[in-house]
């Protein structure tokens, strides 16, 4: 069952999402060679506190941090660490969410650390564009897997692969609500999209094979072949006129 949100609820989700967007932007500015992923986590936590918002991930299924910091071959759920110093040429995905006034917002970006290879930059750009191609289908004239298909076809046409094990999700009073939103699927299939649906769309895209494995820390997902991975996420609301991107900085 997909919970439709009333305009007053979407307004509260928008407030949470704008806090997420501002914090991600501020943390992104700190991404450079020499900084540790632990410092980025601490900053995200401090900024959330300042906004009187609660980091959404800390404590979620026992997740120990506020931010997910996934470097290079790490796909998602990379754990911040005092010994993980960013180096020129790395790429890093930052995934962050808050709950404010009972409603959640969730977003992710992937950034280059200093100057990175052309291939790394291409992976980042294709993943970002894939998210926007998916969002472009999020209107009442389309079905759920039209979003999935738009992402998959764009990504694969560039020779990259779509992670299967993790998916996007509905969001609202919970971080994860129905429906699950795979980043692969068949055009014209899935539930019909409706105004009032609020979705977190989040392609995770690999440079090589799509398979992932989980490290011994039981959180960090990495690519099976050790090649790079990128991740972008927006929380969006479906309106009569199309998608509204709630986590886009206003
Ligand atoms: N954006 C991710 C998600 O929606 C972040 C979850 S991290 C976790 O699933 F720690 F909360 F699991
Ligand atoms: Co999410």
Short mmCIF file of N, CA and C in Angstrom, two decimals, residues 35-159:
data_model
loop_
_atom_site.label_atom_id
_atom_site.label_comp_id
_atom_site.label_asym_id
_atom_site.label_seq_id
_atom_site.Cartn_x
_atom_site.Cartn_y
_atom_site.Cartn_z
N UNK A 35 40.89 15.46 4.12
CA UNK A 35 39.80 15.41 5.10
C UNK A 35 39.43 13.94 5.35
N UNK A 36 39.01 13.61 6.58
CA UNK A 36 38.56 12.24 6.85
C UNK A 36 37.04 12.16 6.72
N UNK A 37 36.56 10.95 6.42
CA UNK A 37 35.11 10.76 6.30
C UNK A 37 34.44 10.94 7.65
N UNK A 38 35.18 10.71 8.73
CA UNK A 38 34.64 10.93 10.08
C UNK A 38 34.32 12.42 10.29
N UNK A 39 35.22 13.28 9.81
CA UNK A 39 34.98 14.73 9.95
C UNK A 39 33.72 15.15 9.19
N UNK A 40 33.49 14.55 8.05
CA UNK A 40 32.28 14.87 7.27
C UNK A 40 31.03 14.44 8.03
N UNK A 41 31.11 13.26 8.65
CA UNK A 41 29.98 12.76 9.45
C UNK A 41 29.68 13.71 10.61
N UNK A 42 30.73 14.10 11.33
CA UNK A 42 30.55 14.99 12.49
C UNK A 42 29.93 16.33 12.05
N UNK A 43 30.38 16.85 10.92
CA UNK A 43 29.83 18.11 10.43
C UNK A 43 28.34 17.95 10.11
N UNK A 44 27.97 16.87 9.45
CA UNK A 44 26.55 16.66 9.10
C UNK A 44 25.70 16.61 10.36
N UNK A 45 26.25 15.97 11.39
CA UNK A 45 25.51 15.83 12.64
C UNK A 45 25.32 17.19 13.34
N UNK A 46 26.40 17.97 13.33
CA UNK A 46 26.36 19.29 13.96
C UNK A 46 25.35 20.20 13.24
N UNK A 47 25.36 20.15 11.92
CA UNK A 47 24.46 21.00 11.14
C UNK A 47 23.00 20.59 11.34
N UNK A 48 22.77 19.29 11.47
CA UNK A 48 21.39 18.82 11.73
C UNK A 48 20.90 19.34 13.07
N UNK A 49 21.77 19.26 14.06
CA UNK A 49 21.43 19.72 15.41
C UNK A 49 21.03 21.19 15.38
N UNK A 50 21.83 21.98 14.63
CA UNK A 50 21.57 23.41 14.51
C UNK A 50 20.18 23.68 13.93
N UNK A 51 19.72 22.79 13.05
CA UNK A 51 18.39 22.94 12.43
C UNK A 51 17.29 22.27 13.26
N UNK A 52 17.65 21.74 14.42
CA UNK A 52 16.71 20.97 15.26
C UNK A 52 16.06 19.84 14.46
N UNK A 53 16.91 19.20 13.67
CA UNK A 53 16.46 18.02 12.91
C UNK A 53 17.26 16.83 13.38
N UNK A 54 16.67 15.64 13.28
CA UNK A 54 17.37 14.43 13.72
C UNK A 54 17.93 13.71 12.50
N UNK A 55 19.23 13.37 12.53
CA UNK A 55 19.77 12.56 11.43
C UNK A 55 18.96 11.27 11.30
N UNK A 56 18.54 10.95 10.10
CA UNK A 56 17.60 9.85 9.90
C UNK A 56 18.25 8.48 9.98
N UNK A 57 19.55 8.40 9.68
CA UNK A 57 20.16 7.08 9.55
C UNK A 57 20.70 6.55 10.88
N UNK A 58 21.14 7.48 11.76
CA UNK A 58 21.78 7.06 13.01
C UNK A 58 20.78 6.23 13.83
N UNK A 59 21.16 4.97 14.10
CA UNK A 59 20.27 4.09 14.85
C UNK A 59 19.30 3.31 13.98
N UNK A 60 19.21 3.67 12.70
CA UNK A 60 18.32 2.93 11.81
C UNK A 60 18.90 1.54 11.56
N UNK A 61 18.20 0.51 12.00
CA UNK A 61 18.73 -0.88 11.95
C UNK A 61 20.13 -0.97 12.53
N UNK A 62 20.41 -0.08 13.51
CA UNK A 62 21.72 -0.11 14.17
C UNK A 62 22.83 0.62 13.44
N UNK A 63 22.49 1.37 12.36
CA UNK A 63 23.53 2.13 11.65
C UNK A 63 24.16 3.14 12.63
N UNK A 64 25.51 3.13 12.75
CA UNK A 64 26.14 3.90 13.83
C UNK A 64 26.46 5.37 13.53
N UNK A 65 26.21 5.87 12.32
CA UNK A 65 26.61 7.25 11.98
C UNK A 65 25.42 8.02 11.39
N UNK A 66 25.67 9.33 11.17
CA UNK A 66 24.62 10.19 10.59
C UNK A 66 24.67 10.19 9.08
N UNK A 67 25.89 10.01 8.56
CA UNK A 67 26.14 10.15 7.12
C UNK A 67 26.66 8.81 6.60
N UNK A 68 26.35 8.50 5.34
CA UNK A 68 27.03 7.37 4.68
C UNK A 68 28.07 7.98 3.75
N UNK A 69 29.31 7.47 3.85
CA UNK A 69 30.42 7.99 3.04
C UNK A 69 31.02 6.81 2.27
N UNK A 70 30.70 6.71 1.00
CA UNK A 70 31.11 5.54 0.21
C UNK A 70 32.14 5.98 -0.83
N UNK A 71 33.37 5.49 -0.65
CA UNK A 71 34.51 5.95 -1.46
C UNK A 71 34.85 4.92 -2.54
N UNK A 72 35.04 5.40 -3.76
CA UNK A 72 35.54 4.59 -4.89
C UNK A 72 34.67 3.34 -5.14
N UNK A 73 35.19 2.14 -4.79
CA UNK A 73 34.44 0.89 -5.07
C UNK A 73 33.31 0.66 -4.08
N UNK A 74 33.23 1.52 -3.05
CA UNK A 74 32.12 1.39 -2.10
C UNK A 74 30.86 1.93 -2.77
N UNK A 75 29.79 1.14 -2.72
CA UNK A 75 28.56 1.47 -3.46
C UNK A 75 27.65 2.34 -2.60
N UNK A 76 27.28 1.82 -1.43
CA UNK A 76 26.46 2.55 -0.46
C UNK A 76 26.83 2.09 0.94
N UNK A 77 26.36 2.85 1.95
CA UNK A 77 26.47 2.51 3.37
C UNK A 77 27.92 2.40 3.85
N UNK A 78 28.81 3.16 3.18
CA UNK A 78 30.19 3.24 3.66
C UNK A 78 30.22 3.92 5.02
N UNK A 79 30.96 3.33 5.95
CA UNK A 79 31.00 3.86 7.32
C UNK A 79 32.08 4.93 7.45
N UNK A 80 31.72 6.12 7.94
CA UNK A 80 32.73 7.14 8.21
C UNK A 80 33.80 6.59 9.14
N UNK A 81 35.04 7.05 8.94
CA UNK A 81 36.15 6.52 9.74
C UNK A 81 37.23 7.58 9.91
N UNK A 82 37.82 7.61 11.12
CA UNK A 82 38.90 8.56 11.41
C UNK A 82 40.15 8.25 10.61
N UNK A 83 40.27 7.02 10.11
CA UNK A 83 41.47 6.65 9.36
C UNK A 83 41.26 6.70 7.85
N UNK A 84 40.03 7.06 7.42
CA UNK A 84 39.76 7.14 5.98
C UNK A 84 40.00 8.57 5.52
N UNK A 85 41.20 8.84 5.06
CA UNK A 85 41.58 10.18 4.59
C UNK A 85 41.34 10.23 3.09
N UNK A 86 40.64 11.25 2.63
CA UNK A 86 40.37 11.35 1.19
C UNK A 86 41.63 11.77 0.45
N UNK A 87 41.83 11.15 -0.70
CA UNK A 87 42.98 11.44 -1.55
C UNK A 87 42.52 12.03 -2.87
N UNK A 88 43.36 12.88 -3.44
CA UNK A 88 43.10 13.40 -4.78
C UNK A 88 42.86 12.22 -5.72
N UNK A 89 41.78 12.32 -6.52
CA UNK A 89 41.48 11.24 -7.46
C UNK A 89 40.41 10.28 -6.98
N UNK A 90 40.08 10.33 -5.67
CA UNK A 90 38.97 9.52 -5.16
C UNK A 90 37.65 10.10 -5.63
N UNK A 91 36.60 9.26 -5.62
CA UNK A 91 35.24 9.80 -5.68
C UNK A 91 34.53 9.35 -4.40
N UNK A 92 33.62 10.21 -3.93
CA UNK A 92 32.91 9.88 -2.68
C UNK A 92 31.43 10.17 -2.80
N UNK A 93 30.62 9.19 -2.40
CA UNK A 93 29.17 9.40 -2.33
C UNK A 93 28.80 9.75 -0.90
N UNK A 94 28.02 10.82 -0.76
CA UNK A 94 27.50 11.26 0.54
C UNK A 94 26.00 11.03 0.53
N UNK A 95 25.51 10.25 1.46
CA UNK A 95 24.07 9.96 1.57
C UNK A 95 23.63 10.44 2.94
N UNK A 96 22.57 11.27 2.96
CA UNK A 96 22.15 11.89 4.22
C UNK A 96 20.64 12.05 4.27
N UNK A 97 20.08 11.89 5.46
CA UNK A 97 18.65 12.11 5.64
C UNK A 97 18.39 12.69 7.01
N UNK A 98 17.26 13.38 7.15
CA UNK A 98 16.83 13.85 8.48
C UNK A 98 15.35 13.56 8.65
N UNK A 99 14.96 13.58 9.92
CA UNK A 99 13.54 13.63 10.23
C UNK A 99 13.30 14.93 10.98
N UNK A 100 12.29 15.68 10.51
CA UNK A 100 11.96 16.98 11.11
C UNK A 100 10.44 17.03 11.25
N UNK A 101 9.98 17.30 12.47
CA UNK A 101 8.54 17.40 12.70
C UNK A 101 7.80 16.14 12.22
N UNK A 102 8.46 14.99 12.39
CA UNK A 102 7.81 13.70 12.07
C UNK A 102 7.93 13.24 10.63
N UNK A 103 8.57 14.05 9.77
CA UNK A 103 8.67 13.68 8.36
C UNK A 103 10.13 13.62 7.90
N UNK A 104 10.36 12.68 6.97
CA UNK A 104 11.73 12.40 6.51
C UNK A 104 12.06 13.06 5.17
N UNK A 105 13.36 13.34 4.99
CA UNK A 105 13.91 13.72 3.69
C UNK A 105 15.19 12.93 3.51
N UNK A 106 15.56 12.62 2.26
CA UNK A 106 16.68 11.71 1.98
C UNK A 106 17.29 12.10 0.63
N UNK A 107 18.61 12.23 0.58
CA UNK A 107 19.27 12.58 -0.69
C UNK A 107 20.71 12.11 -0.67
N UNK A 108 21.28 11.99 -1.86
CA UNK A 108 22.69 11.59 -1.98
C UNK A 108 23.32 12.25 -3.20
N UNK A 109 24.63 12.48 -3.10
CA UNK A 109 25.41 13.01 -4.23
C UNK A 109 26.75 12.28 -4.29
N UNK A 110 27.34 12.25 -5.47
CA UNK A 110 28.71 11.74 -5.60
C UNK A 110 29.60 12.86 -6.12
N UNK A 111 30.77 13.00 -5.48
CA UNK A 111 31.66 14.12 -5.77
C UNK A 111 33.06 13.63 -6.09
N UNK A 112 33.75 14.36 -6.96
CA UNK A 112 35.17 14.08 -7.16
C UNK A 112 35.97 14.71 -6.03
N UNK A 113 37.06 14.06 -5.63
CA UNK A 113 37.99 14.64 -4.65
C UNK A 113 39.15 15.21 -5.45
N UNK A 114 39.23 16.54 -5.51
CA UNK A 114 40.24 17.17 -6.35
C UNK A 114 40.02 16.77 -7.81
N UNK A 115 41.12 16.55 -8.51
CA UNK A 115 41.01 16.18 -9.92
C UNK A 115 40.93 14.66 -10.03
N UNK A 116 39.93 14.16 -10.77
CA UNK A 116 39.76 12.70 -10.92
C UNK A 116 39.87 12.32 -12.38
N UNK A 117 39.97 11.03 -12.65
CA UNK A 117 40.11 10.54 -14.03
C UNK A 117 38.87 10.88 -14.85
N UNK A 118 39.04 10.89 -16.16
CA UNK A 118 37.91 11.14 -17.06
C UNK A 118 36.83 10.08 -16.90
N UNK A 119 37.27 8.82 -16.69
CA UNK A 119 36.30 7.72 -16.53
C UNK A 119 35.48 7.90 -15.25
N UNK A 120 36.14 8.34 -14.20
CA UNK A 120 35.43 8.57 -12.93
C UNK A 120 34.41 9.69 -13.10
N UNK A 121 34.83 10.76 -13.80
CA UNK A 121 33.93 11.89 -14.02
C UNK A 121 32.73 11.46 -14.88
N UNK A 122 32.99 10.60 -15.87
CA UNK A 122 31.90 10.12 -16.74
C UNK A 122 30.89 9.31 -15.92
N UNK A 123 31.39 8.47 -15.02
CA UNK A 123 30.49 7.68 -14.17
C UNK A 123 29.61 8.60 -13.32
N UNK A 124 30.22 9.63 -12.74
CA UNK A 124 29.46 10.58 -11.91
C UNK A 124 28.39 11.27 -12.75
N UNK A 125 28.78 11.76 -13.91
CA UNK A 125 27.83 12.51 -14.75
C UNK A 125 26.69 11.64 -15.26
N UNK A 126 27.01 10.40 -15.65
CA UNK A 126 25.96 9.51 -16.14
C UNK A 126 24.99 9.14 -15.02
N UNK A 127 25.51 8.95 -13.81
CA UNK A 127 24.64 8.59 -12.69
C UNK A 127 23.72 9.76 -12.32
N UNK A 128 24.27 10.97 -12.32
CA UNK A 128 23.45 12.15 -12.04
C UNK A 128 22.35 12.31 -13.10
N UNK A 129 22.74 12.20 -14.36
CA UNK A 129 21.77 12.35 -15.45
C UNK A 129 20.72 11.23 -15.41
N UNK A 130 21.14 10.01 -15.04
CA UNK A 130 20.18 8.89 -14.93
C UNK A 130 19.10 9.22 -13.90
N UNK A 131 19.52 9.80 -12.77
CA UNK A 131 18.53 10.19 -11.76
C UNK A 131 17.52 11.17 -12.37
N UNK A 132 18.00 12.17 -13.10
CA UNK A 132 17.09 13.17 -13.68
C UNK A 132 16.21 12.56 -14.77
N UNK A 133 16.73 11.60 -15.53
CA UNK A 133 15.89 10.90 -16.53
C UNK A 133 14.78 10.11 -15.84
N UNK A 134 15.10 9.51 -14.71
CA UNK A 134 14.09 8.79 -13.94
C UNK A 134 13.04 9.75 -13.40
N UNK A 135 13.50 10.84 -12.80
CA UNK A 135 12.58 11.83 -12.23
C UNK A 135 11.64 12.37 -13.30
N UNK A 136 12.14 12.52 -14.51
CA UNK A 136 11.32 13.08 -15.60
C UNK A 136 10.08 12.22 -15.90
N UNK A 137 10.11 10.96 -15.50
CA UNK A 137 8.95 10.06 -15.72
C UNK A 137 8.00 10.05 -14.53
N UNK A 138 8.32 10.78 -13.47
CA UNK A 138 7.53 10.72 -12.24
C UNK A 138 6.34 11.66 -12.31
N UNK A 139 5.35 11.27 -13.13
CA UNK A 139 4.12 12.06 -13.26
C UNK A 139 2.95 11.10 -13.44
N UNK A 140 1.71 11.61 -13.30
CA UNK A 140 0.54 10.72 -13.30
C UNK A 140 0.27 10.05 -14.66
N UNK A 141 1.02 10.40 -15.70
CA UNK A 141 0.84 9.73 -16.99
C UNK A 141 1.70 8.48 -17.11
N UNK A 142 2.55 8.25 -16.11
CA UNK A 142 3.47 7.10 -16.18
C UNK A 142 3.25 6.10 -15.05
N UNK A 143 3.90 4.95 -15.22
CA UNK A 143 3.88 3.91 -14.20
C UNK A 143 5.25 3.83 -13.53
N UNK A 144 5.27 3.17 -12.37
CA UNK A 144 6.48 3.14 -11.54
C UNK A 144 7.73 2.70 -12.31
N UNK A 145 7.59 1.60 -13.08
CA UNK A 145 8.80 1.07 -13.72
C UNK A 145 9.21 1.86 -14.96
N UNK A 146 8.40 2.86 -15.35
CA UNK A 146 8.89 3.79 -16.36
C UNK A 146 10.08 4.58 -15.81
N UNK A 147 10.03 4.88 -14.51
CA UNK A 147 11.18 5.53 -13.86
C UNK A 147 12.39 4.60 -13.92
N UNK A 148 12.17 3.36 -13.51
CA UNK A 148 13.24 2.35 -13.48
C UNK A 148 13.85 2.16 -14.87
N UNK A 149 12.98 2.05 -15.86
CA UNK A 149 13.44 1.79 -17.22
C UNK A 149 14.25 2.96 -17.78
N UNK A 150 13.80 4.17 -17.48
CA UNK A 150 14.52 5.36 -17.97
C UNK A 150 15.93 5.39 -17.41
N UNK A 151 16.06 5.03 -16.14
CA UNK A 151 17.39 5.00 -15.50
C UNK A 151 18.25 3.91 -16.14
N UNK A 152 17.71 2.71 -16.19
CA UNK A 152 18.49 1.57 -16.69
C UNK A 152 18.94 1.77 -18.14
N UNK A 153 18.02 2.21 -19.00
CA UNK A 153 18.39 2.29 -20.41
C UNK A 153 19.45 3.36 -20.64
N UNK A 154 19.34 4.48 -19.92
CA UNK A 154 20.35 5.53 -20.06
C UNK A 154 21.72 5.03 -19.58
N UNK A 155 21.73 4.40 -18.43
CA UNK A 155 22.99 3.92 -17.83
C UNK A 155 23.66 2.87 -18.72
N UNK A 156 22.88 1.91 -19.17
CA UNK A 156 23.46 0.81 -19.96
C UNK A 156 23.91 1.29 -21.33
N UNK A 157 23.25 2.32 -21.87
CA UNK A 157 23.68 2.86 -23.17
C UNK A 157 25.06 3.51 -23.05
N UNK A 158 25.46 3.82 -21.82
CA UNK A 158 26.80 4.37 -21.60
C UNK A 158 27.80 3.32 -21.14
N UNK A 159 27.38 2.05 -21.12
CA UNK A 159 28.29 0.96 -20.79
C UNK A 159 28.50 0.74 -19.30
#
